[in-house]
Every structure is written in structure tokens, then in C-alpha cells.
Amino acid sequence: MLSHFLLMVVYGLLVSVFFTALWRRQRREQVVLFLQLFLGMVGGGLLAAWLMYPFPSGPPAPIP
Amino acid sequence: MAEPGIPQAAELPQPAAVANPLLAAFLAWLVPGAGHLMLRRAARAGLFFVVVLVSLAIGCSLHGNLYTPVAGQPLTYLATLGCMGLGLPYFILRYLVGYHGDVVSAGFEYGTAFVLTAGLMNLLLVLDAWDIASGKKD
């Protein structure tokens, strides 16, 4: 359960379902908003990861 | 200056309340989805209940932080309010289960995001229940 990608997908799924049920009533509108939110979050996350890929990760953070 | 023929805000008909907004908001805060259940939105209530509690369960399984105020760190006060948005589950976890999260756990940061998101989602449900009970929203 510690896969970063899996957690991001699950998080995006939960948040997308929540806001779809909160903001839309018609089935077609719900599908459109769900896809916009879910793909926006997962796609945005992948895009940010791709943009950060060239940067070095550095040493691990110290445990407080 | 008011345009002739255009009704002013005070003249517009106010939406009729369909239930006690205070009670609906309190129930919505206490148990995720309970406010919507009271307002006879059973399907949405069930969905919200599942989404909020699954998010909380994942957060706890990752040992995420269930915030408490820390002196000298103002943001922890805000985060605590966000977590307390969970209502009854927050107090059960905090005082009956004794859950705090584990800062050295590998999933701590992710878990904290899930826990905090669950609390914030429930706070939005409180506002939604208030609007529905007030007749401002379907």
C-alpha cells in the first residue's frame, strides 16, 4: 500500500467521487466532472513528476 | 441607484427551509453523511459516509497524523480544526482508541493527507447540509 502512484490514484478517486456527488446531480454531468477531476489530478501529478525528474533527489530527510 | 422594474435583494422571495439547518449541520458534522440522511438524500448520504470513512481508514492504516494543537505552531491549530471536522470519528480515534499517528512511519505524510482530507470533506458536507436544509440547494 506504499506505492506512491497507487496512493495518488486512490486519493484522486476518492476526492473526485466526493466532489462529483457534491456538485452535480445529472448523470452525464457527473461523468464529465468526475473525469475532469480524476484525470486532472492523476495527469497533473504525473506531469509534475515528469517536470521534476531531472532534479536530483538529494539526501534523505532527517527523522525528527 | 436601483433600476426600475428590477427587484432588489430584499424584495426577492427567500427560499423556504425544508428542515432545521442547525440540526442538519450538526448531524452532518457528527457522523459523515448523517445530515444528508436526515434530509432524505439516502444514496448521497451512503456515498459520503463511505468516501469519508475510507479516506480516514487509509490515512490511519498509513499511520497519518491526527492533529492536535502544538504551542508555537499556529498551523497545527488550523490542521486540528480540519481533523476535528470528522466529528465523532475524530473523538473516537483520539480518546477511545488513543490513535496519534506515527511520525517515523514511511506512510506518515501520505496518511496525514488522507486523514486531513477526510476531515475537510466532512466540513464541506456540513455546509452542504446547511444549504439543503435552508432550501438554497437541492
PDB file of N, CA and C in Angstrom, chain B residues 38-134:
ATOM      1  N   MET B  38     -30.725  12.642   7.100  1.00  0.00           N
ATOM      2  CA  MET B  38     -31.853  13.335   7.728  1.00  0.00           C
ATOM      3  C   MET B  38     -32.667  14.104   6.687  1.00  0.00           C
ATOM      4  N   LEU B  39     -31.979  14.614   5.676  1.00  0.00           N
ATOM      5  CA  LEU B  39     -32.647  15.395   4.634  1.00  0.00           C
ATOM      6  C   LEU B  39     -33.175  14.507   3.497  1.00  0.00           C
ATOM      7  N   ARG B  40     -33.204  13.210   3.743  1.00  0.00           N
ATOM      8  CA  ARG B  40     -33.756  12.223   2.814  1.00  0.00           C
ATOM      9  C   ARG B  40     -32.981  12.140   1.504  1.00  0.00           C
ATOM     10  N   ARG B  41     -31.683  12.265   1.603  1.00  0.00           N
ATOM     11  CA  ARG B  41     -30.794  12.020   0.456  1.00  0.00           C
ATOM     12  C   ARG B  41     -29.974  10.781   0.803  1.00  0.00           C
ATOM     13  N   ALA B  42     -30.649   9.644   0.868  1.00  0.00           N
ATOM     14  CA  ALA B  42     -30.023   8.435   1.411  1.00  0.00           C
ATOM     15  C   ALA B  42     -28.856   7.952   0.548  1.00  0.00           C
ATOM     16  N   ALA B  43     -29.024   7.993  -0.769  1.00  0.00           N
ATOM     17  CA  ALA B  43     -27.963   7.487  -1.649  1.00  0.00           C
ATOM     18  C   ALA B  43     -26.698   8.330  -1.500  1.00  0.00           C
ATOM     19  N   ARG B  44     -26.880   9.643  -1.518  1.00  0.00           N
ATOM     20  CA  ARG B  44     -25.726  10.529  -1.353  1.00  0.00           C
ATOM     21  C   ARG B  44     -25.121  10.368   0.043  1.00  0.00           C
ATOM     22  N   ALA B  45     -25.996  10.209   1.040  1.00  0.00           N
ATOM     23  CA  ALA B  45     -25.513  10.042   2.420  1.00  0.00           C
ATOM     24  C   ALA B  45     -24.614   8.817   2.525  1.00  0.00           C
ATOM     25  N   GLY B  46     -25.065   7.718   1.916  1.00  0.00           N
ATOM     26  CA  GLY B  46     -24.271   6.486   1.957  1.00  0.00           C
ATOM     27  C   GLY B  46     -22.934   6.650   1.259  1.00  0.00           C
ATOM     28  N   LEU B  47     -22.980   7.308   0.113  1.00  0.00           N
ATOM     29  CA  LEU B  47     -21.747   7.531  -0.650  1.00  0.00           C
ATOM     30  C   LEU B  47     -20.763   8.398   0.139  1.00  0.00           C
ATOM     31  N   PHE B  48     -21.258   9.475   0.724  1.00  0.00           N
ATOM     32  CA  PHE B  48     -20.391  10.366   1.504  1.00  0.00           C
ATOM     33  C   PHE B  48     -19.809   9.639   2.722  1.00  0.00           C
ATOM     34  N   PHE B  49     -20.652   8.839   3.369  1.00  0.00           N
ATOM     35  CA  PHE B  49     -20.196   8.076   4.537  1.00  0.00           C
ATOM     36  C   PHE B  49     -19.029   7.170   4.151  1.00  0.00           C
ATOM     37  N   VAL B  50     -19.209   6.453   3.045  1.00  0.00           N
ATOM     38  CA  VAL B  50     -18.166   5.523   2.602  1.00  0.00           C
ATOM     39  C   VAL B  50     -16.892   6.275   2.203  1.00  0.00           C
ATOM     40  N   VAL B  51     -17.042   7.332   1.411  1.00  0.00           N
ATOM     41  CA  VAL B  51     -15.862   8.054   0.911  1.00  0.00           C
ATOM     42  C   VAL B  51     -15.058   8.652   2.071  1.00  0.00           C
ATOM     43  N   VAL B  52     -15.743   9.295   3.012  1.00  0.00           N
ATOM     44  CA  VAL B  52     -15.024   9.938   4.127  1.00  0.00           C
ATOM     45  C   VAL B  52     -14.368   8.885   5.018  1.00  0.00           C
ATOM     46  N   LEU B  53     -15.090   7.816   5.322  1.00  0.00           N
ATOM     47  CA  LEU B  53     -14.510   6.828   6.232  1.00  0.00           C
ATOM     48  C   LEU B  53     -13.422   5.988   5.558  1.00  0.00           C
ATOM     49  N   VAL B  54     -13.557   5.728   4.273  1.00  0.00           N
ATOM     50  CA  VAL B  54     -12.477   5.009   3.566  1.00  0.00           C
ATOM     51  C   VAL B  54     -11.221   5.868   3.556  1.00  0.00           C
ATOM     52  N   SER B  55     -11.389   7.160   3.300  1.00  0.00           N
ATOM     53  CA  SER B  55     -10.241   8.072   3.309  1.00  0.00           C
ATOM     54  C   SER B  55      -9.578   8.078   4.695  1.00  0.00           C
ATOM     55  N   LEU B  56     -10.406   8.118   5.733  1.00  0.00           N
ATOM     56  CA  LEU B  56      -9.869   8.107   7.101  1.00  0.00           C
ATOM     57  C   LEU B  56      -9.173   6.776   7.403  1.00  0.00           C
ATOM     58  N   ALA B  57      -9.790   5.682   6.970  1.00  0.00           N
ATOM     59  CA  ALA B  57      -9.209   4.361   7.243  1.00  0.00           C
ATOM     60  C   ALA B  57      -7.860   4.199   6.549  1.00  0.00           C
ATOM     61  N   ILE B  58      -7.768   4.660   5.313  1.00  0.00           N
ATOM     62  CA  ILE B  58      -6.487   4.580   4.600  1.00  0.00           C
ATOM     63  C   ILE B  58      -5.442   5.437   5.319  1.00  0.00           C
ATOM     64  N   GLY B  59      -5.859   6.641   5.724  1.00  0.00           N
ATOM     65  CA  GLY B  59      -4.940   7.524   6.448  1.00  0.00           C
ATOM     66  C   GLY B  59      -4.421   6.886   7.730  1.00  0.00           C
ATOM     67  N   CYS B  60      -5.317   6.232   8.466  1.00  0.00           N
ATOM     68  CA  CYS B  60      -4.897   5.593   9.720  1.00  0.00           C
ATOM     69  C   CYS B  60      -4.022   4.365   9.448  1.00  0.00           C
ATOM     70  N   SER B  61      -4.346   3.627   8.388  1.00  0.00           N
ATOM     71  CA  SER B  61      -3.530   2.450   8.077  1.00  0.00           C
ATOM     72  C   SER B  61      -2.109   2.852   7.677  1.00  0.00           C
ATOM     73  N   LEU B  62      -1.961   4.088   7.194  1.00  0.00           N
ATOM     74  CA  LEU B  62      -0.630   4.597   6.834  1.00  0.00           C
ATOM     75  C   LEU B  62       0.011   5.340   8.013  1.00  0.00           C
ATOM     76  N   HIS B  63      -0.652   5.334   9.149  1.00  0.00           N
ATOM     77  CA  HIS B  63      -0.157   5.998  10.378  1.00  0.00           C
ATOM     78  C   HIS B  63      -0.063   7.507  10.216  1.00  0.00           C
ATOM     79  N   GLY B  64      -1.020   8.092   9.503  1.00  0.00           N
ATOM     80  CA  GLY B  64      -1.047   9.543   9.321  1.00  0.00           C
ATOM     81  C   GLY B  64      -1.352  10.269  10.620  1.00  0.00           C
ATOM     82  N   ASN B  65      -1.063  11.549  10.644  1.00  0.00           N
ATOM     83  CA  ASN B  65      -1.201  12.350  11.858  1.00  0.00           C
ATOM     84  C   ASN B  65      -2.660  12.759  12.098  1.00  0.00           C
ATOM     85  N   LEU B  66      -3.144  12.513  13.306  1.00  0.00           N
ATOM     86  CA  LEU B  66      -4.432  13.059  13.724  1.00  0.00           C
ATOM     87  C   LEU B  66      -4.064  14.274  14.579  1.00  0.00           C
ATOM     88  N   TYR B  67      -4.140  15.444  13.973  1.00  0.00           N
ATOM     89  CA  TYR B  67      -3.530  16.636  14.563  1.00  0.00           C
ATOM     90  C   TYR B  67      -4.094  17.002  15.927  1.00  0.00           C
ATOM     91  N   THR B  68      -3.206  17.534  16.756  1.00  0.00           N
ATOM     92  CA  THR B  68      -3.583  18.236  17.993  1.00  0.00           C
ATOM     93  C   THR B  68      -2.789  19.542  17.997  1.00  0.00           C
ATOM     94  N   PRO B  69      -3.291  20.570  18.665  1.00  0.00           N
ATOM     95  CA  PRO B  69      -2.566  21.850  18.671  1.00  0.00           C
ATOM     96  C   PRO B  69      -1.189  21.715  19.334  1.00  0.00           C
ATOM     97  N   VAL B  70      -0.211  22.359  18.711  1.00  0.00           N
ATOM     98  CA  VAL B  70       1.143  22.383  19.278  1.00  0.00           C
ATOM     99  C   VAL B  70       1.498  23.842  19.534  1.00  0.00           C
ATOM    100  N   ALA B  71       1.869  24.145  20.763  1.00  0.00           N
ATOM    101  CA  ALA B  71       2.189  25.527  21.127  1.00  0.00           C
ATOM    102  C   ALA B  71       3.321  26.064  20.260  1.00  0.00           C
ATOM    103  N   GLY B  72       3.127  27.282  19.733  1.00  0.00           N
ATOM    104  CA  GLY B  72       4.153  27.912  18.915  1.00  0.00           C
ATOM    105  C   GLY B  72       4.079  27.531  17.455  1.00  0.00           C
ATOM    106  N   GLN B  73       3.145  26.646  17.089  1.00  0.00           N
ATOM    107  CA  GLN B  73       2.980  26.257  15.686  1.00  0.00           C
ATOM    108  C   GLN B  73       1.529  26.525  15.269  1.00  0.00           C
ATOM    109  N   PRO B  74       1.270  27.760  14.801  1.00  0.00           N
ATOM    110  CA  PRO B  74      -0.127  28.163  14.520  1.00  0.00           C
ATOM    111  C   PRO B  74      -0.828  27.274  13.494  1.00  0.00           C
ATOM    112  N   LEU B  75      -0.082  26.741  12.541  1.00  0.00           N
ATOM    113  CA  LEU B  75      -0.735  25.923  11.508  1.00  0.00           C
ATOM    114  C   LEU B  75      -1.330  24.640  12.085  1.00  0.00           C
ATOM    115  N   THR B  76      -0.780  24.177  13.215  1.00  0.00           N
ATOM    116  CA  THR B  76      -1.344  22.955  13.800  1.00  0.00           C
ATOM    117  C   THR B  76      -2.752  23.208  14.351  1.00  0.00           C
ATOM    118  N   TYR B  77      -3.043  24.465  14.699  1.00  0.00           N
ATOM    119  CA  TYR B  77      -4.402  24.796  15.160  1.00  0.00           C
ATOM    120  C   TYR B  77      -5.393  24.648  14.007  1.00  0.00           C
ATOM    121  N   LEU B  78      -4.986  25.166  12.849  1.00  0.00           N
ATOM    122  CA  LEU B  78      -5.844  25.029  11.662  1.00  0.00           C
ATOM    123  C   LEU B  78      -6.012  23.555  11.287  1.00  0.00           C
ATOM    124  N   ALA B  79      -4.902  22.828  11.294  1.00  0.00           N
ATOM    125  CA  ALA B  79      -4.958  21.405  10.933  1.00  0.00           C
ATOM    126  C   ALA B  79      -5.812  20.623  11.919  1.00  0.00           C
ATOM    127  N   THR B  80      -5.746  21.003  13.195  1.00  0.00           N
ATOM    128  CA  THR B  80      -6.584  20.333  14.199  1.00  0.00           C
ATOM    129  C   THR B  80      -8.061  20.588  13.928  1.00  0.00           C
ATOM    130  N   LEU B  81      -8.382  21.841  13.577  1.00  0.00           N
ATOM    131  CA  LEU B  81      -9.775  22.151  13.228  1.00  0.00           C
ATOM    132  C   LEU B  81     -10.217  21.320  12.023  1.00  0.00           C
ATOM    133  N   GLY B  82      -9.328  21.187  11.048  1.00  0.00           N
ATOM    134  CA  GLY B  82      -9.635  20.366   9.866  1.00  0.00           C
ATOM    135  C   GLY B  82      -9.911  18.929  10.255  1.00  0.00           C
ATOM    136  N   CYS B  83      -9.067  18.367  11.117  1.00  0.00           N
ATOM    137  CA  CYS B  83      -9.261  16.976  11.546  1.00  0.00           C
ATOM    138  C   CYS B  83     -10.524  16.830  12.393  1.00  0.00           C
ATOM    139  N   MET B  84     -10.796  17.821  13.229  1.00  0.00           N
ATOM    140  CA  MET B  84     -11.995  17.751  14.075  1.00  0.00           C
ATOM    141  C   MET B  84     -13.269  17.849  13.243  1.00  0.00           C
ATOM    142  N   GLY B  85     -13.123  18.267  12.001  1.00  0.00           N
ATOM    143  CA  GLY B  85     -14.255  18.263  11.077  1.00  0.00           C
ATOM    144  C   GLY B  85     -14.826  16.871  10.887  1.00  0.00           C
ATOM    145  N   LEU B  86     -14.062  15.851  11.258  1.00  0.00           N
ATOM    146  CA  LEU B  86     -14.537  14.468  11.144  1.00  0.00           C
ATOM    147  C   LEU B  86     -15.672  14.162  12.110  1.00  0.00           C
ATOM    148  N   GLY B  87     -15.801  14.970  13.153  1.00  0.00           N
ATOM    149  CA  GLY B  87     -16.870  14.742  14.114  1.00  0.00           C
ATOM    150  C   GLY B  87     -16.566  13.587  15.047  1.00  0.00           C
ATOM    151  N   LEU B  88     -17.547  12.704  15.213  1.00  0.00           N
ATOM    152  CA  LEU B  88     -17.417  11.590  16.159  1.00  0.00           C
ATOM    153  C   LEU B  88     -16.191  10.709  15.884  1.00  0.00           C
ATOM    154  N   PRO B  89     -15.901  10.360  14.635  1.00  0.00           N
ATOM    155  CA  PRO B  89     -14.718   9.517  14.392  1.00  0.00           C
ATOM    156  C   PRO B  89     -13.429  10.113  14.944  1.00  0.00           C
ATOM    157  N   TYR B  90     -13.305  11.442  14.904  1.00  0.00           N
ATOM    158  CA  TYR B  90     -12.102  12.083  15.442  1.00  0.00           C
ATOM    159  C   TYR B  90     -11.971  11.791  16.935  1.00  0.00           C
ATOM    160  N   PHE B  91     -13.075  11.977  17.670  1.00  0.00           N
ATOM    161  CA  PHE B  91     -13.012  11.822  19.125  1.00  0.00           C
ATOM    162  C   PHE B  91     -12.873  10.353  19.520  1.00  0.00           C
ATOM    163  N   ILE B  92     -13.479   9.462  18.722  1.00  0.00           N
ATOM    164  CA  ILE B  92     -13.300   8.026  18.999  1.00  0.00           C
ATOM    165  C   ILE B  92     -11.826   7.653  18.814  1.00  0.00           C
ATOM    166  N   LEU B  93     -11.259   8.093  17.696  1.00  0.00           N
ATOM    167  CA  LEU B  93      -9.852   7.759  17.445  1.00  0.00           C
ATOM    168  C   LEU B  93      -8.945   8.378  18.497  1.00  0.00           C
ATOM    169  N   ARG B  94      -9.224   9.619  18.842  1.00  0.00           N
ATOM    170  CA  ARG B  94      -8.341  10.345  19.763  1.00  0.00           C
ATOM    171  C   ARG B  94      -8.438   9.827  21.188  1.00  0.00           C
ATOM    172  N   TYR B  95      -9.667   9.658  21.680  1.00  0.00           N
ATOM    173  CA  TYR B  95      -9.833   9.407  23.108  1.00  0.00           C
ATOM    174  C   TYR B  95     -10.177   7.954  23.461  1.00  0.00           C
ATOM    175  N   LEU B  96     -10.812   7.219  22.547  1.00  0.00           N
ATOM    176  CA  LEU B  96     -11.116   5.822  22.863  1.00  0.00           C
ATOM    177  C   LEU B  96     -10.031   4.883  22.361  1.00  0.00           C
ATOM    178  N   VAL B  97      -9.584   5.124  21.126  1.00  0.00           N
ATOM    179  CA  VAL B  97      -8.561   4.250  20.540  1.00  0.00           C
ATOM    180  C   VAL B  97      -7.158   4.705  20.945  1.00  0.00           C
ATOM    181  N   GLY B  98      -7.014   5.998  21.215  1.00  0.00           N
ATOM    182  CA  GLY B  98      -5.696   6.533  21.564  1.00  0.00           C
ATOM    183  C   GLY B  98      -4.782   6.675  20.361  1.00  0.00           C
ATOM    184  N   TYR B  99      -5.395   6.878  19.189  1.00  0.00           N
ATOM    185  CA  TYR B  99      -4.604   6.992  17.953  1.00  0.00           C
ATOM    186  C   TYR B  99      -3.955   8.369  17.847  1.00  0.00           C
ATOM    187  N   HIS B 100      -2.698   8.398  17.430  1.00  0.00           N
ATOM    188  CA  HIS B 100      -1.997   9.666  17.224  1.00  0.00           C
ATOM    189  C   HIS B 100      -1.296   9.747  15.881  1.00  0.00           C
ATOM    190  N   GLY B 101      -1.029   8.603  15.260  1.00  0.00           N
ATOM    191  CA  GLY B 101      -0.184   8.578  14.074  1.00  0.00           C
ATOM    192  C   GLY B 101       1.248   8.277  14.483  1.00  0.00           C
ATOM    193  N   ASP B 102       2.076   7.992  13.501  1.00  0.00           N
ATOM    194  CA  ASP B 102       3.454   7.605  13.788  1.00  0.00           C
ATOM    195  C   ASP B 102       4.381   8.353  12.837  1.00  0.00           C
ATOM    196  N   VAL B 103       5.094   9.342  13.383  1.00  0.00           N
ATOM    197  CA  VAL B 103       5.879  10.232  12.538  1.00  0.00           C
ATOM    198  C   VAL B 103       7.028   9.510  11.820  1.00  0.00           C
ATOM    199  N   VAL B 104       7.493   8.385  12.342  1.00  0.00           N
ATOM    200  CA  VAL B 104       8.607   7.684  11.686  1.00  0.00           C
ATOM    201  C   VAL B 104       8.115   6.649  10.671  1.00  0.00           C
ATOM    202  N   SER B 105       6.801   6.504  10.555  1.00  0.00           N
ATOM    203  CA  SER B 105       6.265   5.561   9.579  1.00  0.00           C
ATOM    204  C   SER B 105       6.503   6.074   8.158  1.00  0.00           C
ATOM    205  N   ALA B 106       6.756   5.145   7.246  1.00  0.00           N
ATOM    206  CA  ALA B 106       7.020   5.532   5.849  1.00  0.00           C
ATOM    207  C   ALA B 106       5.806   6.200   5.215  1.00  0.00           C
ATOM    208  N   GLY B 107       4.612   5.859   5.690  1.00  0.00           N
ATOM    209  CA  GLY B 107       3.398   6.424   5.081  1.00  0.00           C
ATOM    210  C   GLY B 107       2.840   7.635   5.814  1.00  0.00           C
ATOM    211  N   PHE B 108       3.631   8.186   6.734  1.00  0.00           N
ATOM    212  CA  PHE B 108       3.123   9.263   7.595  1.00  0.00           C
ATOM    213  C   PHE B 108       2.564  10.456   6.805  1.00  0.00           C
ATOM    214  N   GLU B 109       3.338  10.946   5.835  1.00  0.00           N
ATOM    215  CA  GLU B 109       2.903  12.143   5.098  1.00  0.00           C
ATOM    216  C   GLU B 109       1.661  11.851   4.259  1.00  0.00           C
ATOM    217  N   TYR B 110       1.683  10.713   3.570  1.00  0.00           N
ATOM    218  CA  TYR B 110       0.510  10.343   2.765  1.00  0.00           C
ATOM    219  C   TYR B 110      -0.706  10.137   3.665  1.00  0.00           C
ATOM    220  N   GLY B 111      -0.488   9.435   4.768  1.00  0.00           N
ATOM    221  CA  GLY B 111      -1.590   9.174   5.689  1.00  0.00           C
ATOM    222  C   GLY B 111      -2.185  10.449   6.243  1.00  0.00           C
ATOM    223  N   THR B 112      -1.318  11.408   6.560  1.00  0.00           N
ATOM    224  CA  THR B 112      -1.801  12.698   7.065  1.00  0.00           C
ATOM    225  C   THR B 112      -2.670  13.397   6.018  1.00  0.00           C
ATOM    226  N   ALA B 113      -2.261  13.315   4.764  1.00  0.00           N
ATOM    227  CA  ALA B 113      -3.061  13.926   3.688  1.00  0.00           C
ATOM    228  C   ALA B 113      -4.446  13.286   3.617  1.00  0.00           C
ATOM    229  N   PHE B 114      -4.500  11.966   3.762  1.00  0.00           N
ATOM    230  CA  PHE B 114      -5.795  11.266   3.712  1.00  0.00           C
ATOM    231  C   PHE B 114      -6.668  11.650   4.916  1.00  0.00           C
ATOM    232  N   VAL B 115      -6.066  11.675   6.114  1.00  0.00           N
ATOM    233  CA  VAL B 115      -6.841  11.992   7.320  1.00  0.00           C
ATOM    234  C   VAL B 115      -7.374  13.424   7.252  1.00  0.00           C
ATOM    235  N   LEU B 116      -6.488  14.347   6.889  1.00  0.00           N
ATOM    236  CA  LEU B 116      -6.894  15.754   6.832  1.00  0.00           C
ATOM    237  C   LEU B 116      -7.951  15.976   5.745  1.00  0.00           C
ATOM    238  N   THR B 117      -7.794  15.294   4.626  1.00  0.00           N
ATOM    239  CA  THR B 117      -8.778  15.420   3.546  1.00  0.00           C
ATOM    240  C   THR B 117     -10.144  14.900   3.990  1.00  0.00           C
ATOM    241  N   ALA B 118     -10.144  13.806   4.742  1.00  0.00           N
ATOM    242  CA  ALA B 118     -11.419  13.265   5.239  1.00  0.00           C
ATOM    243  C   ALA B 118     -12.121  14.300   6.114  1.00  0.00           C
ATOM    244  N   GLY B 119     -11.367  14.963   7.000  1.00  0.00           N
ATOM    245  CA  GLY B 119     -11.959  15.990   7.866  1.00  0.00           C
ATOM    246  C   GLY B 119     -12.487  17.169   7.073  1.00  0.00           C
ATOM    247  N   LEU B 120     -11.722  17.605   6.082  1.00  0.00           N
ATOM    248  CA  LEU B 120     -12.152  18.762   5.276  1.00  0.00           C
ATOM    249  C   LEU B 120     -13.362  18.415   4.412  1.00  0.00           C
ATOM    250  N   MET B 121     -13.399  17.184   3.904  1.00  0.00           N
ATOM    251  CA  MET B 121     -14.563  16.771   3.112  1.00  0.00           C
ATOM    252  C   MET B 121     -15.818  16.803   3.994  1.00  0.00           C
ATOM    253  N   ASN B 122     -15.669  16.350   5.233  1.00  0.00           N
ATOM    254  CA  ASN B 122     -16.851  16.348   6.110  1.00  0.00           C
ATOM    255  C   ASN B 122     -17.294  17.772   6.443  1.00  0.00           C
ATOM    256  N   LEU B 123     -16.340  18.693   6.555  1.00  0.00           N
ATOM    257  CA  LEU B 123     -16.728  20.095   6.789  1.00  0.00           C
ATOM    258  C   LEU B 123     -17.530  20.638   5.601  1.00  0.00           C
ATOM    259  N   LEU B 124     -17.149  20.239   4.390  1.00  0.00           N
ATOM    260  CA  LEU B 124     -17.931  20.653   3.215  1.00  0.00           C
ATOM    261  C   LEU B 124     -19.329  20.045   3.250  1.00  0.00           C
ATOM    262  N   LEU B 125     -19.425  18.822   3.775  1.00  0.00           N
ATOM    263  CA  LEU B 125     -20.744  18.188   3.900  1.00  0.00           C
ATOM    264  C   LEU B 125     -21.625  18.949   4.887  1.00  0.00           C
ATOM    265  N   VAL B 126     -21.003  19.507   5.926  1.00  0.00           N
ATOM    266  CA  VAL B 126     -21.760  20.315   6.900  1.00  0.00           C
ATOM    267  C   VAL B 126     -22.376  21.526   6.193  1.00  0.00           C
ATOM    268  N   LEU B 127     -21.561  22.210   5.384  1.00  0.00           N
ATOM    269  CA  LEU B 127     -22.076  23.377   4.655  1.00  0.00           C
ATOM    270  C   LEU B 127     -23.160  22.971   3.660  1.00  0.00           C
ATOM    271  N   ASP B 128     -22.951  21.834   2.993  1.00  0.00           N
ATOM    272  CA  ASP B 128     -23.932  21.357   2.010  1.00  0.00           C
ATOM    273  C   ASP B 128     -25.260  21.027   2.690  1.00  0.00           C
ATOM    274  N   ALA B 129     -25.170  20.349   3.845  1.00  0.00           N
ATOM    275  CA  ALA B 129     -26.402  20.003   4.588  1.00  0.00           C
ATOM    276  C   ALA B 129     -27.123  21.274   5.028  1.00  0.00           C
ATOM    277  N   TRP B 130     -26.360  22.264   5.455  1.00  0.00           N
ATOM    278  CA  TRP B 130     -26.963  23.551   5.858  1.00  0.00           C
ATOM    279  C   TRP B 130     -27.717  24.173   4.688  1.00  0.00           C
ATOM    280  N   ASP B 131     -27.089  24.192   3.510  1.00  0.00           N
ATOM    281  CA  ASP B 131     -27.727  24.799   2.331  1.00  0.00           C
ATOM    282  C   ASP B 131     -28.978  24.040   1.917  1.00  0.00           C
ATOM    283  N   ILE B 132     -28.919  22.707   1.946  1.00  0.00           N
ATOM    284  CA  ILE B 132     -30.090  21.921   1.559  1.00  0.00           C
ATOM    285  C   ILE B 132     -31.235  22.146   2.546  1.00  0.00           C
ATOM    286  N   ALA B 133     -30.898  22.127   3.841  1.00  0.00           N
ATOM    287  CA  ALA B 133     -31.946  22.326   4.870  1.00  0.00           C
ATOM    288  C   ALA B 133     -32.539  23.725   4.785  1.00  0.00           C
ATOM    289  N   SER B 134     -31.725  24.706   4.373  1.00  0.00           N
ATOM    290  CA  SER B 134     -32.223  26.082   4.255  1.00  0.00           C
ATOM    291  C   SER B 134     -33.048  26.286   2.991  1.00  0.00           C
TER     292      SER B 134
END
